[in-house]
XYZ file of C-alpha atoms in Angstrom:
573
model
C 2.515 -69.290 -2.793
C 0.111 -71.960 -1.610
C 0.052 -75.142 -3.636
C -3.047 -77.436 -3.205
C -3.297 -80.763 -4.976
C -6.809 -82.326 -5.118
C -8.880 -84.760 -7.227
C -11.550 -83.156 -9.408
C -14.120 -85.485 -7.955
C -13.357 -84.827 -4.385
C -15.950 -82.216 -3.467
C -14.774 -82.040 0.170
C -11.422 -80.717 -0.837
C -13.068 -77.917 -2.733
C -15.033 -77.077 0.431
C -11.731 -76.987 2.605
C -10.040 -74.858 0.083
C -12.638 -72.256 -0.099
C -13.019 -72.370 3.716
C -9.250 -71.563 4.027
C -9.597 -68.584 1.508
C -12.497 -67.238 3.570
C -10.572 -67.356 6.885
C -7.570 -65.611 5.239
C -9.907 -63.047 3.848
C -11.511 -62.463 7.238
C -8.048 -61.858 8.821
C -7.063 -59.332 6.062
C -9.905 -57.257 7.107
C -8.900 -57.014 10.684
C -8.463 -53.368 11.970
C -5.436 -54.457 14.063
C -2.802 -53.825 11.309
C 0.602 -55.178 12.560
C 3.747 -53.091 12.192
C 6.118 -54.622 9.591
C 9.445 -56.118 10.917
C 12.225 -56.842 8.529
C 13.926 -60.048 9.592
C 15.058 -63.407 8.160
C 13.129 -64.999 10.885
C 9.510 -66.217 10.611
C 6.920 -63.552 11.327
C 5.956 -63.135 14.985
C 3.048 -61.072 16.324
C 3.897 -57.429 17.146
C 1.955 -54.514 18.704
C -0.768 -52.696 16.876
C -0.718 -49.179 15.950
C -3.109 -48.418 18.652
C -0.628 -49.728 21.241
C 2.261 -48.008 19.670
C 0.432 -44.596 20.182
C 0.153 -45.438 23.896
C 3.950 -45.470 24.499
C 4.698 -42.434 26.615
C 8.587 -42.594 26.576
C 10.320 -40.738 23.763
C 13.748 -42.317 24.282
C 14.652 -45.803 25.209
C 18.219 -46.489 26.266
C 19.501 -50.040 26.090
C 22.054 -50.709 28.675
C 24.686 -53.566 27.885
C 27.958 -55.058 28.809
C 28.609 -56.801 25.578
C 29.787 -55.698 22.120
C 27.017 -53.284 20.815
C 26.931 -55.196 17.445
C 24.942 -57.949 19.215
C 22.144 -55.360 20.111
C 22.018 -53.529 16.891
C 19.411 -55.881 15.512
C 17.199 -55.336 18.686
C 17.696 -51.569 18.289
C 16.532 -51.669 14.730
C 13.644 -53.913 15.643
C 12.440 -51.510 18.296
C 12.705 -48.642 15.813
C 10.519 -50.492 13.446
C 8.016 -51.159 16.207
C 7.820 -47.533 17.557
C 8.628 -45.552 14.398
C 10.163 -42.090 14.659
C 8.261 -41.254 17.850
C 10.856 -42.991 19.997
C 14.617 -42.635 19.944
C 16.565 -45.922 20.565
C 20.018 -45.571 22.148
C 22.557 -48.313 22.868
C 24.686 -47.558 25.883
C 27.696 -49.589 27.043
C 29.974 -52.308 25.562
C 32.154 -55.162 26.628
C 34.721 -52.768 28.332
C 32.136 -51.225 30.615
C 32.810 -52.004 34.234
C 30.290 -53.644 36.588
C 30.597 -50.767 38.962
C 29.872 -48.181 36.097
C 26.847 -50.290 35.032
C 25.612 -50.307 38.612
C 25.859 -46.495 38.796
C 23.900 -46.108 35.584
C 21.163 -48.225 36.985
C 21.178 -46.379 40.277
C 20.728 -43.066 38.290
C 18.112 -44.742 36.100
C 20.002 -44.064 32.943
C 19.074 -47.477 31.355
C 15.563 -48.039 30.305
C 16.077 -51.615 29.196
C 18.973 -53.155 31.186
C 20.828 -56.322 30.170
C 23.015 -56.634 33.310
C 24.339 -60.124 32.699
C 25.797 -60.613 36.219
C 23.364 -61.767 38.882
C 24.839 -59.212 41.272
C 23.914 -56.450 38.830
C 20.438 -58.053 38.421
C 20.120 -57.730 42.225
C 21.235 -54.089 41.977
C 18.529 -53.492 39.295
C 15.896 -54.994 41.617
C 17.101 -52.903 44.529
C 16.703 -49.851 42.483
C 13.150 -50.412 41.443
C 13.662 -52.136 38.094
C 11.070 -54.685 37.068
C 11.670 -58.022 35.511
C 11.011 -58.434 31.731
C 12.958 -61.616 30.489
C 15.795 -64.055 31.253
C 19.275 -63.658 29.929
C 21.096 -66.723 28.518
C 17.906 -68.660 27.855
C 19.763 -71.337 25.887
C 22.319 -71.899 28.830
C 21.568 -73.883 32.165
C 19.707 -71.697 34.612
C 22.590 -72.001 37.084
C 26.407 -71.734 36.654
C 29.392 -72.038 38.983
C 32.292 -69.915 39.957
C 35.808 -71.436 40.237
C 39.132 -70.697 41.757
C 41.973 -71.763 39.511
C 45.750 -71.723 39.200
C 48.428 -72.407 36.472
C 48.394 -76.093 35.457
C 51.940 -76.584 37.030
C 51.274 -74.662 40.195
C 52.045 -76.306 43.445
C 48.713 -75.035 44.904
C 46.294 -77.968 44.757
C 43.393 -76.673 46.945
C 42.130 -73.738 48.965
C 43.887 -75.144 52.061
C 47.328 -74.554 50.238
C 46.689 -70.842 50.096
C 48.923 -68.629 52.192
C 49.001 -64.897 53.002
C 51.958 -64.585 50.622
C 49.827 -65.745 47.598
C 48.129 -63.252 45.288
C 44.540 -63.669 44.017
C 43.207 -61.967 40.924
C 39.577 -61.092 41.232
C 36.821 -59.091 39.492
C 35.317 -55.883 40.731
C 32.978 -55.483 43.633
C 29.902 -56.211 41.572
C 30.858 -59.580 39.990
C 29.146 -62.592 41.410
C 31.584 -65.244 40.100
C 34.918 -63.363 40.344
C 34.299 -61.473 43.561
C 31.264 -62.166 45.846
C 31.180 -65.936 45.612
C 34.995 -66.152 45.654
C 35.213 -64.099 48.798
C 32.571 -66.280 50.335
C 34.446 -69.452 49.483
C 37.752 -67.937 50.707
C 36.312 -67.146 54.189
C 38.970 -67.421 56.842
C 41.860 -66.930 54.432
C 44.361 -64.013 54.195
C 45.710 -63.184 50.766
C 47.055 -60.484 48.620
C 44.350 -59.101 46.282
C 44.704 -57.735 42.734
C 41.075 -56.939 41.831
C 38.910 -55.153 39.339
C 39.461 -57.313 36.210
C 37.367 -59.036 33.595
C 37.893 -62.834 33.341
C 40.160 -62.538 30.401
C 42.520 -60.407 32.363
C 42.330 -62.608 35.388
C 43.345 -65.583 33.299
C 46.269 -63.589 31.784
C 47.502 -62.701 35.301
C 47.477 -66.237 36.374
C 49.062 -67.653 33.293
C 51.828 -65.003 33.437
C 52.540 -65.708 37.076
C 51.507 -62.194 38.281
C 48.825 -63.810 40.378
C 49.020 -67.239 42.012
C 45.329 -67.991 41.811
C 42.219 -66.471 40.023
C 38.542 -66.222 40.467
C 36.104 -66.512 37.514
C 33.115 -68.211 36.124
C 33.788 -72.003 35.524
C 32.780 -71.815 31.935
C 35.512 -69.216 31.223
C 38.472 -71.493 32.248
C 37.057 -75.162 32.078
C 38.525 -75.893 28.596
C 41.919 -74.128 29.157
C 44.546 -76.801 29.439
C 47.051 -74.229 30.878
C 44.941 -73.813 33.947
C 43.928 -76.069 36.745
C 40.572 -75.878 38.763
C 41.103 -76.090 42.506
C 37.646 -75.234 43.684
C 33.985 -75.034 42.462
C 31.360 -72.927 44.040
C 27.662 -73.554 44.834
C 25.232 -72.970 42.075
C 24.720 -69.327 40.955
C 21.599 -68.163 39.146
C 22.014 -66.302 35.934
C 21.121 -62.743 35.037
C 17.859 -61.116 33.880
C 16.517 -58.304 31.683
C 14.955 -55.438 33.636
C 13.016 -52.294 32.760
C 13.466 -48.927 34.489
C 11.031 -47.727 37.130
C 11.040 -44.315 35.287
C 8.915 -46.044 32.489
C 5.236 -46.004 33.074
C 3.401 -49.362 33.888
C 1.829 -49.402 30.490
C 5.221 -48.755 28.743
C 6.723 -51.564 30.638
C 3.960 -53.964 29.567
C 4.254 -52.952 25.915
C 8.086 -53.171 25.878
C 8.049 -56.548 27.665
C 5.642 -57.834 24.979
C 7.731 -56.529 22.161
C 10.933 -57.909 23.569
C 9.472 -61.401 23.998
C 7.875 -61.268 20.498
C 11.005 -60.251 18.822
C 12.292 -62.588 15.951
C 14.420 -65.540 17.176
C 17.569 -64.309 15.608
C 17.375 -60.891 17.370
C 16.697 -62.603 20.708
C 19.667 -64.860 20.119
C 22.050 -62.105 19.334
C 20.922 -60.188 22.393
C 20.914 -63.408 24.441
C 17.681 -63.233 26.161
C 14.228 -65.125 26.054
C 11.201 -65.967 28.013
C 11.242 -67.691 31.502
C 10.612 -67.120 35.086
C 12.730 -64.558 37.039
C 15.553 -66.133 38.786
C 15.472 -66.663 42.560
C 18.404 -64.841 44.189
C 17.607 -65.616 47.775
C 20.602 -67.879 48.289
C 22.888 -65.539 46.422
C 21.762 -62.788 48.722
C 22.833 -64.761 51.788
C 26.321 -65.280 50.284
C 26.609 -61.609 49.483
C 25.559 -60.733 53.117
C 28.662 -62.499 54.427
C 30.893 -60.957 51.721
C 29.542 -57.529 52.492
C 30.422 -58.004 56.208
C 34.002 -58.795 55.024
C 33.921 -55.661 53.118
C 32.991 -53.614 56.083
C 35.782 -55.136 58.097
C 38.543 -54.988 55.613
C 39.814 -52.332 53.118
C 40.460 -54.285 49.896
C 42.803 -51.408 48.754
C 45.471 -52.522 51.298
C 47.255 -55.826 51.085
C 47.185 -58.476 52.471
C 43.346 -58.748 52.869
C 41.636 -60.756 55.516
C 38.607 -62.652 54.289
C 37.097 -62.530 57.657
C 36.322 -60.112 60.417
C 38.728 -60.105 63.327
C 38.907 -58.169 66.542
C 36.725 -55.118 67.161
C 38.042 -51.863 65.768
C 40.285 -49.764 67.894
C 38.738 -46.535 69.101
C 40.992 -43.522 68.278
C 41.801 -41.156 71.126
C 39.846 -37.876 71.220
C 39.747 -34.787 73.398
C 37.022 -35.281 76.028
C 34.198 -32.814 75.775
C 35.135 -31.422 72.423
C 32.655 -31.624 69.564
C 34.554 -33.576 66.894
C 34.703 -31.841 63.446
C 36.383 -33.150 60.291
C 36.518 -31.174 56.997
C 37.395 -32.694 53.738
C 36.476 -33.376 50.056
C 34.608 -36.403 48.768
C 36.922 -38.333 46.458
C 35.443 -41.780 45.707
C 32.377 -43.945 46.474
C 31.274 -47.430 46.551
C 28.165 -49.357 47.566
C 28.444 -51.866 50.452
C 25.120 -53.698 50.856
C 22.814 -51.303 52.534
C 25.634 -48.851 53.233
C 27.226 -45.909 51.220
C 30.996 -45.842 51.544
C 32.841 -42.528 50.632
C 36.477 -41.725 50.445
C 37.140 -38.427 52.253
C 40.325 -36.468 51.690
C 40.901 -34.413 54.822
C 43.493 -31.969 56.125
C 47.153 -32.788 55.170
C 45.861 -35.436 52.709
C 44.559 -37.637 55.522
C 42.201 -40.251 54.115
C 38.977 -41.342 55.890
C 36.336 -43.814 54.900
C 32.842 -42.403 55.600
C 30.295 -45.087 56.063
C 26.620 -44.163 55.965
C 23.534 -46.469 56.009
C 21.556 -45.853 52.790
C 18.345 -44.793 54.756
C 20.367 -42.159 56.547
C 22.057 -40.917 53.403
C 18.731 -40.373 51.763
C 17.869 -37.931 54.431
C 20.880 -35.744 54.081
C 20.167 -32.252 52.712
C 22.076 -31.288 49.494
C 23.000 -34.825 48.718
C 20.404 -35.982 46.142
C 22.654 -39.028 45.191
C 26.035 -40.567 45.708
C 27.422 -39.190 42.408
C 26.339 -35.738 42.842
C 28.571 -35.133 45.879
C 31.805 -36.305 44.243
C 34.347 -33.539 44.523
C 32.143 -31.687 47.135
C 33.509 -30.317 50.299
C 31.822 -31.703 53.404
C 31.939 -31.585 57.168
C 31.471 -34.523 59.510
C 30.563 -33.671 63.177
C 30.112 -35.714 66.363
C 31.519 -38.912 64.812
C 34.259 -40.774 66.651
C 36.979 -41.979 64.265
C 37.659 -45.728 64.385
C 40.788 -47.414 63.043
C 40.070 -50.647 61.114
C 42.879 -52.406 59.077
C 44.900 -49.195 58.829
C 41.888 -47.148 57.591
C 40.310 -44.456 59.645
C 36.499 -45.003 59.509
C 33.753 -42.362 60.180
C 30.403 -44.104 60.793
C 27.573 -41.679 60.364
C 24.403 -42.577 62.214
C 22.468 -39.294 61.973
C 21.728 -37.137 58.883
C 22.884 -33.980 60.696
C 26.373 -35.494 61.103
C 27.112 -35.210 57.363
C 26.912 -31.630 55.985
C 27.625 -30.690 52.481
C 29.274 -27.360 52.294
C 28.201 -24.870 49.748
C 30.389 -21.740 50.281
C 33.910 -23.110 50.176
C 36.749 -20.704 48.954
C 38.114 -23.437 46.486
C 34.702 -23.787 44.877
C 32.249 -21.358 43.172
C 29.307 -23.587 42.815
C 25.923 -21.715 42.910
C 27.605 -18.289 42.592
C 25.959 -16.082 40.005
C 28.056 -14.553 37.315
C 26.919 -12.314 34.401
C 27.955 -13.342 30.980
C 29.850 -10.504 29.100
C 31.015 -12.286 25.952
C 30.937 -15.675 24.162
C 34.563 -16.248 23.015
C 34.191 -19.474 21.331
C 32.594 -22.896 21.769
C 34.056 -23.629 25.214
C 35.164 -20.222 26.446
C 33.160 -17.294 27.810
C 33.934 -14.092 29.686
C 31.929 -13.166 32.699
C 31.650 -10.568 35.501
C 31.503 -11.551 39.103
C 29.380 -9.839 41.768
C 32.117 -7.238 42.256
C 32.146 -6.570 38.462
C 35.601 -8.122 38.016
C 36.023 -9.655 34.619
C 36.875 -13.455 34.438
C 37.584 -15.639 31.485
C 36.079 -19.055 31.899
C 37.286 -22.294 30.063
C 34.580 -24.976 30.149
C 35.575 -28.016 32.335
C 35.064 -31.628 31.103
C 34.856 -30.884 27.330
C 36.677 -29.533 24.294
C 35.237 -28.004 21.202
C 36.817 -27.372 17.754
C 38.780 -24.220 17.331
C 37.452 -21.068 15.774
C 39.578 -18.945 13.359
C 41.583 -16.345 15.219
C 43.141 -14.401 12.347
C 42.392 -13.363 8.733
C 44.920 -16.066 7.698
C 42.750 -18.612 9.525
C 39.496 -17.397 7.917
C 41.021 -17.500 4.357
C 42.883 -20.805 4.784
C 42.768 -23.342 1.966
C 43.899 -26.235 4.260
C 41.097 -28.853 4.270
C 41.942 -29.907 7.906
C 41.851 -26.290 9.140
C 38.678 -25.406 7.187
C 37.017 -28.451 8.708
C 38.117 -27.602 12.253
C 36.888 -24.041 11.850
C 33.598 -25.181 10.498
C 32.833 -27.243 13.631
C 34.372 -24.533 15.863
C 31.979 -21.955 14.532
C 28.959 -24.274 14.873
C 29.794 -25.006 18.421
C 30.125 -21.264 19.181
C 26.878 -20.530 17.395
C 25.138 -23.162 19.449
C 26.598 -21.830 22.689
C 25.350 -18.261 21.690
C 21.861 -19.783 21.367
C 22.069 -21.371 24.871
C 23.722 -18.435 26.672
C 23.019 -14.697 25.864
C 25.149 -11.810 26.871
C 23.812 -10.394 30.068
C 22.556 -13.833 31.284
C 23.307 -15.089 34.826
C 25.184 -18.510 35.097
C 26.382 -20.526 37.935
C 29.970 -21.777 37.922
C 31.636 -24.656 39.754
C 35.270 -23.593 39.351
C 37.551 -26.491 39.585
C 40.849 -25.307 38.389
C 42.938 -22.489 36.843
C 44.702 -23.284 33.501
C 48.078 -22.096 32.333
C 46.497 -19.021 30.508
C 44.961 -17.871 33.804
C 41.404 -18.931 32.876
C 39.174 -20.252 35.446
C 38.158 -23.870 34.479
C 34.656 -24.465 35.432
C 31.353 -26.398 35.057
C 28.797 -23.982 33.745
C 25.089 -24.153 34.513
C 22.100 -21.938 33.668
C 19.898 -20.521 36.370
C 17.513 -23.459 36.104
C 20.449 -25.906 36.601
C 20.889 -26.881 32.891
C 24.387 -28.143 32.490
C 25.802 -26.444 29.392
C 28.605 -28.728 28.660
C 26.147 -31.644 28.536
C 24.041 -30.016 25.796
C 27.089 -29.360 23.578
C 28.362 -32.956 24.017
C 24.985 -34.650 23.633
C 24.388 -32.739 20.341
C 27.757 -33.797 18.951
C 29.383 -30.369 18.988
C 31.927 -31.030 21.695
C 34.109 -33.925 22.793
C 34.838 -35.226 26.433
C 38.250 -33.825 27.368
C 39.511 -37.041 29.014
C 42.997 -35.739 29.744
C 41.534 -33.419 32.295
C 38.383 -35.389 33.202
C 39.701 -35.906 36.807
C 38.773 -32.290 37.593
C 35.194 -32.819 36.215
C 32.738 -33.561 38.954
C 30.154 -34.280 36.415
C 32.298 -36.637 34.339
C 29.569 -39.402 34.298
C 27.123 -36.938 32.786
C 29.306 -35.749 29.844
C 30.546 -39.347 29.093
C 26.916 -40.515 28.898
C 26.042 -37.577 26.561
C 28.941 -38.453 24.355
C 27.981 -42.053 24.101
C 24.546 -41.067 22.970
C 25.891 -38.607 20.412
C 28.287 -41.114 19.019
C 25.473 -43.875 18.740
C 23.331 -41.446 16.857
C 26.325 -40.162 14.688
C 25.434 -36.561 15.383
C 27.437 -33.650 13.848
C 31.211 -34.286 14.388
C 30.555 -38.052 14.845
C 29.175 -38.155 11.344
C 32.154 -36.417 9.782
C 34.971 -38.731 8.894
C 37.300 -35.797 8.254
C 36.875 -34.241 11.649
C 40.051 -34.112 13.856
C 39.778 -33.920 17.717
C 40.645 -30.364 18.612
C 43.607 -31.430 20.904
C 45.102 -33.340 18.005
C 44.601 -30.487 15.606
C 46.353 -28.024 18.067
C 49.236 -30.477 18.412
C 49.752 -30.654 14.785
C 49.645 -26.868 14.374
C 52.213 -26.515 17.148
C 54.438 -29.111 15.518
C 54.065 -27.416 12.117
C 55.157 -24.060 13.539
C 58.354 -25.712 15.065
C 59.370 -27.394 11.779
């Protein structure tokens, strides 16, 4: 309500009053009607209905490395802005590793990325993401990394560190707890315990399991049980980035909406307006660190934080074309190089190093994730021993061959569906008309009733299990029809003699992904190591959980493996 006090004889005030009323009336007639935003903050301009209709994306995934509760307000705000036309998904949490976050940006799984770490911000830029906003707007634009020990440690400075000392570090994508620390430790040799968040690093130092730790200065500066022994150069903070999969117009609209969000929403999500950080100095630091990574396998202790003598060339038979067969069993990014772990004959381990530009030219290798678990052949590459690791440095695309027809794998082979047994089991015939029962890899669906007793049970837990088991089977029957051709990637044989396989339709549709994404199946983590497409089903499950689809909205639902375990225990008692 607007209160105006005036003197009855003051004609000018009358004029001003009616002028205000006229202006307000004029604005009320505007055709650009704003979308309502429910918030305790003061109203802020938002996009119009016309702009909303221009948004081409139907789903926006918010990628985070913090507790999801801090981004729920932002998700609700985006839903209000876009209405039911656009689905909003929050993906990630404080437990998500930097490496996993980087993979999701490489695969363009995040539409709006809040990477926090400057190294992840660089990874976003390197993968075509565009700048939208700054993270941590209320903090100084730069921060510092630190090396620290227990308060009573005899180690007083970096010069006191010896090869017998152990350092706790973050994973390869952390600026403060890995990249900058490795740069500052140049010339040292230490045992390394890496891959941890700052809270774990502090714990390892306090308990004496590590002699020194690396973390952001802010994480340890007020801890009286720890002592700072080194501070780094200034490090720029992180930014918010938008996926290159979004159209240019979508990115403009989303950027505007993000920056116009109510203050309380921006504060919770920890972002705001500002210029994009300059990462040029950090890139120089990372270049030296990546050279160290190329020279030294961090999986073997102690680690040299420098590059020593040239690698030894392993002997080879003169005149023979060198050929090494093996399975890809691990991957990491090292600057402009892709590094793969190759498990060869007699469990011999190799590191295959490929420049990114060369890797992008290799047939049947669309991305680094897709070839995990694949059999490959390396030809005409001379092995080099470096720090106890045998390296294979690929310099031409034709030196790295992805093998399709390997006896251990049935990828791309066609099988005819004979029967749908339940939500995660089918029976097929191979090309020789041999019948094969196939258990779906990666996932587990609820059980279906197998007897009249099951169908007529009064047990609430059993009835609930069979309800969701039947729904999963019905959905599978709508995806795959008897007589259809499917492709199998057979990864194992279970104790019942069934082939465990990833199942795809003729057009490449991954059947397990559909069931998990719709909340009709769960990721079977006990056996996920045999799933080459683990990242895909885990992402699908995260989306289903976020949207509370089907089993994720049923508080009475019991995971199928827990239900089976209870049934077995009941039979024994």
